[in-house]
Tab-separated table of C-alpha atoms in Angstrom:
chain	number	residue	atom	x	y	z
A	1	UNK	CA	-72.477	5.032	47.273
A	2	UNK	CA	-69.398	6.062	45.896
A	3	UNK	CA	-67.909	9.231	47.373
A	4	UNK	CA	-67.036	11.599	44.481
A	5	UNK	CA	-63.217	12.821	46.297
A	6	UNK	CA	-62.610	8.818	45.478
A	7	UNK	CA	-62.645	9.612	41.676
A	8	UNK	CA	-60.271	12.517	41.969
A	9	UNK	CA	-57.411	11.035	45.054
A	10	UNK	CA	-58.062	13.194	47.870
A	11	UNK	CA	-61.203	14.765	49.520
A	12	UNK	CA	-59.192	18.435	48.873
A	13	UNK	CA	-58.549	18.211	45.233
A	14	UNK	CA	-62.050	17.139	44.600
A	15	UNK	CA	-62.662	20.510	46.730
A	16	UNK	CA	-60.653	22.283	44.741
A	17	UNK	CA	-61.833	21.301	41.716
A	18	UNK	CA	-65.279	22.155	42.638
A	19	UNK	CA	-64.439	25.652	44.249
A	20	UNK	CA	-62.444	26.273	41.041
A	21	UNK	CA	-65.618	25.852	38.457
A	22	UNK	CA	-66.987	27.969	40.254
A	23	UNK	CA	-64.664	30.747	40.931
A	24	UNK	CA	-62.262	30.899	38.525
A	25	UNK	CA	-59.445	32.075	38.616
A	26	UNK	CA	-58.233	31.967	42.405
A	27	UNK	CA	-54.826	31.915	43.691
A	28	UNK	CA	-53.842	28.943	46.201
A	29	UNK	CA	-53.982	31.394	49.219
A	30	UNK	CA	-57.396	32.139	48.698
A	31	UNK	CA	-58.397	28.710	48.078
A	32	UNK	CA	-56.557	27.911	51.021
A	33	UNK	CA	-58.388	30.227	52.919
A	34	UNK	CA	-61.826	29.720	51.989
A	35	UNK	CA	-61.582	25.641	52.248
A	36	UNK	CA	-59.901	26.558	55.552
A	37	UNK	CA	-57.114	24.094	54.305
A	38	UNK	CA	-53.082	24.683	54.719
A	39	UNK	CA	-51.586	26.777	51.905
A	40	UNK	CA	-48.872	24.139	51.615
A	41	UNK	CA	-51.608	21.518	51.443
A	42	UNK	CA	-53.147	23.313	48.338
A	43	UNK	CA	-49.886	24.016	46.919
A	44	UNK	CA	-49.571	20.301	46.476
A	45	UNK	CA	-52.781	19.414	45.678
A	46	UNK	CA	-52.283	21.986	42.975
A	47	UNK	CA	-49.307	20.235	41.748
A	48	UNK	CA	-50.789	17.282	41.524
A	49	UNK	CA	-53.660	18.233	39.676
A	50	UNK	CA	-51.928	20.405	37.493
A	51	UNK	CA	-49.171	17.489	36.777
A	52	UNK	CA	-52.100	15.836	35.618
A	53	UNK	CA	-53.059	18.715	33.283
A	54	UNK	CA	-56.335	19.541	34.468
A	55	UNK	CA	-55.606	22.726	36.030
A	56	UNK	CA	-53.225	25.089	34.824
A	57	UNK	CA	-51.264	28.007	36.881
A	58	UNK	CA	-49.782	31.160	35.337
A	59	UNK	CA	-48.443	34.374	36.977
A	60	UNK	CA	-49.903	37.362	36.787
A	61	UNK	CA	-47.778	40.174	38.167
A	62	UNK	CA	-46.867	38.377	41.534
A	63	UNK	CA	-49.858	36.616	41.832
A	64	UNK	CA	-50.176	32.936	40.727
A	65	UNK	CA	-53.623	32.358	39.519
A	66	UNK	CA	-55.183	28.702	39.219
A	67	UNK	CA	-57.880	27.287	36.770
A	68	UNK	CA	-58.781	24.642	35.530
A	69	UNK	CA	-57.281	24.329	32.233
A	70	UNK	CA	-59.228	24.657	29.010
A	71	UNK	CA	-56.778	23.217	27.043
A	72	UNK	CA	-56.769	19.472	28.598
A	73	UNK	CA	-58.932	17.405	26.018
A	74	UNK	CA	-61.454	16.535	28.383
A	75	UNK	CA	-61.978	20.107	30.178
A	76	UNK	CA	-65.609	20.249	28.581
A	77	UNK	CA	-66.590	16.964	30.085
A	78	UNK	CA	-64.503	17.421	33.479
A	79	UNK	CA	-66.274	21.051	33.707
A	80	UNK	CA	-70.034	19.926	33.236
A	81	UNK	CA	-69.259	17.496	35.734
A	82	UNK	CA	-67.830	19.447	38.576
A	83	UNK	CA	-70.696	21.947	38.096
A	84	UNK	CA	-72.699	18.614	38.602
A	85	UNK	CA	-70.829	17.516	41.177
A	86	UNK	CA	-71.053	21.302	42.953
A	87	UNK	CA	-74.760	21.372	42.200
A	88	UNK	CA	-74.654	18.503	45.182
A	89	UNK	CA	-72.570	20.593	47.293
A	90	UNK	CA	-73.989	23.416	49.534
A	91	UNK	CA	-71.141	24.115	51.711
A	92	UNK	CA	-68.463	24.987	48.708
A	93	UNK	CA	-71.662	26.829	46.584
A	94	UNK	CA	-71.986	29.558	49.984
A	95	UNK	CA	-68.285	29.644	49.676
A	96	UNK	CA	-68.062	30.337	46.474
A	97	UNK	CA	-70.631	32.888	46.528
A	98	UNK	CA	-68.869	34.973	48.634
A	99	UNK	CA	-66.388	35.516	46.592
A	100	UNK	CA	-66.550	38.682	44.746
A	101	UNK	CA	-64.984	38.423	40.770
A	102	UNK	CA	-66.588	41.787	39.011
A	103	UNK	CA	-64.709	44.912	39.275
A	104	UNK	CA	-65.000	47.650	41.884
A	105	UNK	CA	-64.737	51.578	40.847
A	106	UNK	CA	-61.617	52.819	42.964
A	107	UNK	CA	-62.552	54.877	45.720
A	108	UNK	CA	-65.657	52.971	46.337
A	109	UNK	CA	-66.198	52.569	49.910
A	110	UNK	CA	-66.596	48.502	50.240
B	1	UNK	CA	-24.786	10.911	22.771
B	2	UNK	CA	-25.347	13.899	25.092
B	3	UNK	CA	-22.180	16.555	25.234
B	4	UNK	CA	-21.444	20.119	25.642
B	5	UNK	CA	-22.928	21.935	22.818
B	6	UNK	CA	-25.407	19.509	21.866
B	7	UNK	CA	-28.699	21.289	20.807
B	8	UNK	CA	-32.511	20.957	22.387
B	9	UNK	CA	-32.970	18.797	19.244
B	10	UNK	CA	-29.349	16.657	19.092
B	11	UNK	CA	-30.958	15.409	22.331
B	12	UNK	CA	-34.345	15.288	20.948
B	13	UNK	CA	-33.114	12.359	19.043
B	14	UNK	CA	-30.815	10.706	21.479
B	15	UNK	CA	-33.730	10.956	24.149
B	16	UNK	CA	-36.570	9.115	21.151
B	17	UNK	CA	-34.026	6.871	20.009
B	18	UNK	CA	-33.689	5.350	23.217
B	19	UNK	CA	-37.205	5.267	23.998
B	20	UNK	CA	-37.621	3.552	20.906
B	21	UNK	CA	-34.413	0.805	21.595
B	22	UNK	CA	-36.903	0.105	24.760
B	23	UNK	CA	-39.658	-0.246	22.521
B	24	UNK	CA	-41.448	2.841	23.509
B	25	UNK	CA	-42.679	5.467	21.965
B	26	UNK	CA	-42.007	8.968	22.956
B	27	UNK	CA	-43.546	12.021	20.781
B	28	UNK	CA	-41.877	15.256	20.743
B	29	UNK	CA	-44.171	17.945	21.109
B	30	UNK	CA	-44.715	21.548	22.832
B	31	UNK	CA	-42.237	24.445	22.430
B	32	UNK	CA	-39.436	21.753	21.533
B	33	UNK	CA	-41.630	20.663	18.549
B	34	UNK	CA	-42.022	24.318	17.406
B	35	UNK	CA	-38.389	24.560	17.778
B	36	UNK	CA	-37.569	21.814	15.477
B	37	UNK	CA	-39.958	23.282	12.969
B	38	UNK	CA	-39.041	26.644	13.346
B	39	UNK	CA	-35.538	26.773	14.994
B	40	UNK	CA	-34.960	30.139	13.288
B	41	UNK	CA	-38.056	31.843	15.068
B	42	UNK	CA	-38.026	30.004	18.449
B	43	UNK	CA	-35.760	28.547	20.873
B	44	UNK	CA	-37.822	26.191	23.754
B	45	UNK	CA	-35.948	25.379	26.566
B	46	UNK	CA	-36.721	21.781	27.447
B	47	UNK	CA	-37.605	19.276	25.353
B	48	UNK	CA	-40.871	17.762	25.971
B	49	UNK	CA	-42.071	14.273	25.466
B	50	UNK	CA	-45.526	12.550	25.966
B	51	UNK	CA	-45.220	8.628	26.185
B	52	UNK	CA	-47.673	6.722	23.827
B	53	UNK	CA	-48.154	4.407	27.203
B	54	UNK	CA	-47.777	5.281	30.773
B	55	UNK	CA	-44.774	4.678	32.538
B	56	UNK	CA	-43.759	4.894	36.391
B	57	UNK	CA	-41.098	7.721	36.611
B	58	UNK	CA	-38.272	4.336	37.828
B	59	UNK	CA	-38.754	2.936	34.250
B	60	UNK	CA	-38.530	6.346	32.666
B	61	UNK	CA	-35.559	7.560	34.796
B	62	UNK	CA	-34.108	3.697	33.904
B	63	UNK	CA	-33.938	4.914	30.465
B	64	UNK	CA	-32.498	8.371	31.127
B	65	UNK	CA	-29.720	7.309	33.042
B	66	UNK	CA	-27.777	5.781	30.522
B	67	UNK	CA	-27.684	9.177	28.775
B	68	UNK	CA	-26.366	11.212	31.372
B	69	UNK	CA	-29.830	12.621	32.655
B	70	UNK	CA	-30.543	12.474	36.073
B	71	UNK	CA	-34.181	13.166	38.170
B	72	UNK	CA	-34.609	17.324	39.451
B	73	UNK	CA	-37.963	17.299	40.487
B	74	UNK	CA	-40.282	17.006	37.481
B	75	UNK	CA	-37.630	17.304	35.118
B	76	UNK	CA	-34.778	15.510	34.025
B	77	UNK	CA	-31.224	17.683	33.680
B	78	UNK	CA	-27.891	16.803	32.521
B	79	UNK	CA	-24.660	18.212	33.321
B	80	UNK	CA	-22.997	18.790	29.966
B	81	UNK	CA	-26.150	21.314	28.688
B	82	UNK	CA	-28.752	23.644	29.817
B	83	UNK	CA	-31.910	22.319	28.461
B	84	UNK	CA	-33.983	19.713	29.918
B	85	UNK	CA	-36.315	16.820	29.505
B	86	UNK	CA	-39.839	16.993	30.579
B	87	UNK	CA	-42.211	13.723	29.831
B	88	UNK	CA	-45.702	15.847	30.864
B	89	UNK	CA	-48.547	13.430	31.093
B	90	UNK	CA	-50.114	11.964	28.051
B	91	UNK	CA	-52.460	11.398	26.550
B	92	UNK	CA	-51.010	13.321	23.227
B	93	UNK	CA	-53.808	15.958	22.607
B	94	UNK	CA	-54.318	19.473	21.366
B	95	UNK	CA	-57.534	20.641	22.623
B	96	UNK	CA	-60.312	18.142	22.469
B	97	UNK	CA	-58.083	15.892	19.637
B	98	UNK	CA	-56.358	12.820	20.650
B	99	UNK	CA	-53.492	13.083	18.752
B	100	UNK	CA	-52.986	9.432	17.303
B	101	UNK	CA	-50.649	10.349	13.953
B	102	UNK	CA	-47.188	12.349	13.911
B	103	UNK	CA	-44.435	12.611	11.811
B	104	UNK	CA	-41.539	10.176	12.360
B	105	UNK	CA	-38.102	11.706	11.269
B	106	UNK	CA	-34.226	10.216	10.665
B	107	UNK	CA	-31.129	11.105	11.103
B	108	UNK	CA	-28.386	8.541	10.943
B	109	UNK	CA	-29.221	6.157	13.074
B	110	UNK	CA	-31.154	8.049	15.073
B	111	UNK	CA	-34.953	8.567	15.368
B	112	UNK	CA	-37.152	11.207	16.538
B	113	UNK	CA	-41.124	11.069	16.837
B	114	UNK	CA	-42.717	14.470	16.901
B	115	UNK	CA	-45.959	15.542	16.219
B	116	UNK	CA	-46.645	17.031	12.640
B	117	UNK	CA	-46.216	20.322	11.179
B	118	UNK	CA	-49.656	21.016	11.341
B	119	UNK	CA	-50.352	19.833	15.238
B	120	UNK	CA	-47.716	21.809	16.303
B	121	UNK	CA	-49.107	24.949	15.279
B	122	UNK	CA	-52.552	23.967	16.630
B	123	UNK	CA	-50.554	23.526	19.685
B	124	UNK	CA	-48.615	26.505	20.403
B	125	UNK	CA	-51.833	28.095	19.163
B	126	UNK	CA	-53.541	26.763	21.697
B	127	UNK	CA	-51.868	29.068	24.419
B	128	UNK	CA	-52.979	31.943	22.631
B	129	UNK	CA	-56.861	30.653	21.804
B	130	UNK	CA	-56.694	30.050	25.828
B	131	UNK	CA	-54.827	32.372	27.542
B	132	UNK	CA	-54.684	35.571	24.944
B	133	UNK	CA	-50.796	34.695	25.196
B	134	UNK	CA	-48.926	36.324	22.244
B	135	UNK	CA	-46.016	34.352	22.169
B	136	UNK	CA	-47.964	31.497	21.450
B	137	UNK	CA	-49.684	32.826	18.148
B	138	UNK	CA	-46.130	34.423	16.986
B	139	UNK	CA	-45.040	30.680	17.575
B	140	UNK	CA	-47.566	29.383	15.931
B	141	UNK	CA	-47.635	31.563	13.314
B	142	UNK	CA	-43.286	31.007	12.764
B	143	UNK	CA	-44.011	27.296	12.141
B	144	UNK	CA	-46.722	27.555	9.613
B	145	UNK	CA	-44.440	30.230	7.878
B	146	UNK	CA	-41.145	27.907	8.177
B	147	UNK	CA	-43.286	24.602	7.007
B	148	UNK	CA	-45.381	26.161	4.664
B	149	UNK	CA	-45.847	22.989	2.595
B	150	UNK	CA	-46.300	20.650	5.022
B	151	UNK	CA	-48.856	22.353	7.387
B	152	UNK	CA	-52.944	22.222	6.447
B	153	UNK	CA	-54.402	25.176	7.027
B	154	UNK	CA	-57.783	23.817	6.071
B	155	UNK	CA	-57.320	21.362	8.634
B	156	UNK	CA	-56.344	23.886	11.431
B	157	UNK	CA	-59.165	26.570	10.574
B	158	UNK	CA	-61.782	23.381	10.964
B	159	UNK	CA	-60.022	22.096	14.106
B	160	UNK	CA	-60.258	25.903	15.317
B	161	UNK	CA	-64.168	26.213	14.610
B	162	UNK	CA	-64.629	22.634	16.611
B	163	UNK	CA	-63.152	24.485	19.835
B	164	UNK	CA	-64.861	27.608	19.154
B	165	UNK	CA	-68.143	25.779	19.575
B	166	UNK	CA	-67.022	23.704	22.405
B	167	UNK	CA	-65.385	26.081	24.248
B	168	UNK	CA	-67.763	29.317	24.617
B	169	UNK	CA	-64.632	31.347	25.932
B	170	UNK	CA	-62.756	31.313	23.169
B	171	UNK	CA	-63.264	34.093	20.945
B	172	UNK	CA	-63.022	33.678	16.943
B	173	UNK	CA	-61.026	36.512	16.277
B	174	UNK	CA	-57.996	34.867	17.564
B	175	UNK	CA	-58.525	32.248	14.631
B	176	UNK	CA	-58.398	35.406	12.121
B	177	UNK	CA	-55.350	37.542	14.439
B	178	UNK	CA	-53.504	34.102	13.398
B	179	UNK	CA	-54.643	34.013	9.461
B	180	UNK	CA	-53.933	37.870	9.424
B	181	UNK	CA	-50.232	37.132	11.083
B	182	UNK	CA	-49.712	34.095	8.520
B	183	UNK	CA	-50.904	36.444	5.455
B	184	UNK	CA	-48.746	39.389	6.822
B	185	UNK	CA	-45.127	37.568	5.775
């Protein structure tokens, strides 16, 4: 069978790309930390993929957040199947769920 | 040839002339298209070409060389000027459209391919439609004012509605912020 990371170069981008549809966006750090990957190593894979123009980076305030870019003429396709592809994947769908996105009132105790 | 004081589009057509003396074919497009369309309103700071056909960076830098421009990471930089060349991955597309047409322009001997009027406001509007940024629908809006007769607006609203219903997260009002900008000059 072929192994989907062979379609996409390297085991972590394919990770990547599957963490990012479904948390969207994330900065490398955080990536980094939930694929328990090197920051560096995500950096580049980053670079890569955004070279390619599938992912795009922009800074907000100090933070550089990553998604995959809805601009690239094939971010429909590449998007239905990553959520295919992460439909397949248990291990990045439990990381991805905890990952809280919605907003939290300040003060809030967590 | 490249010197001090040569503009973002001077080398625009030095850089696509040799491209095309290689038999190549590199399309100007991005902020550095806008530029040439609108040099009053905006001001890119690299130029940016996408190669009709892939070429390892050697055979690209081959090219460069001769000019003056040398390889800084992604880019390519010259000493006699501040702007730089960028050759982002092709294919040429804005949104979901494979770009196949663009406008082919002359100067002298010289030759520069860039992507129509009408692409290249579909293109800087594309930064807004994605990413709410406002420079890109005050760019996109300076080239539709600045080639009034040459860009379709027909042909952008229709483009527009084709995203709109392929991409859920963009949001149709940003279609009518631009018509609203355009019908505010």
């Amino acid at each position: 069978m072929t192994r989907p990371d062979a379609l996409f170069g390297s085991r972590l981008r394919e990770r990547i790309l599957k963490l990012l549809v479904l948390v969207e966006p994330a900065y490398p750090r955080q990536i980094a930390a939930l694929l328990g990957e090197h920051l560096v190593s995500v950096q580049n894979a980053v670079t890569a993929l955004g070279d390619l123009g599938v992912v795009a980076s922009r800074l907000v305030g100090r933070t550089r957040l990553v998604e995959l870019d809805p601009r690239w003429y094939a971010a429909a396709e590449l998007r239905a199947f990553l959520e295919r592809l992460a439909e397949g994947d248990s291990e990045i769908r439990e990381l991805a769920a905890a990952v809280r996105q919605r907003p939290r009132r300040p003060g809030k105790p967590i | 040839m490249i010197q001090r004081g040569s503009s973002l589009i001077d080398g625009a057509f030095v850089v696509c002339t040799a491209f095309d003396a290689a038999d190549f074919t590199a399309v100007l497009c991005g902020g550095s298209a806008a530029t040439f369309y609108a040099p009053e309103a905006y001001m890119s700071a690299d130029d940016d070409f996408v190669l009709t056909v892939e070429l390892p960076r050697r055979e690209i830098s081959a090219i460069m060389a001769p000019l003056g421009f040398r390889e800084s990471g992604r880019i390519y930089v010259h000493d006699a000027v501040v702007w730089t060349v960028d050759f982002p991955r092709g294919p040429l597309a804005i949104g979901r459209d494979i770009v196949t047409t663009w406008a082919t322009e002359r100067r002298g001997a010289e030759i520069l391919h860039v992507i129509s009027p009408t692409d290249s406001v579909r293109d800087r509007f594309m930064h807004y439609f994605a990413w709410n940024d406002y420079s890109g629908l005050t760019q996109a809006v300076a080239v539709a004012r600045a080639q009034r007769e040459r860009v379709d607006l027909d042909a952008f609203r229709a483009w527009a509605e084709t995203e709109l219903r392929e991409t859920p997260a963009y949001e149709s009002r940003r279609v009518e912020a631009f018509f609203k900008a355009l019908h505010e000059a």
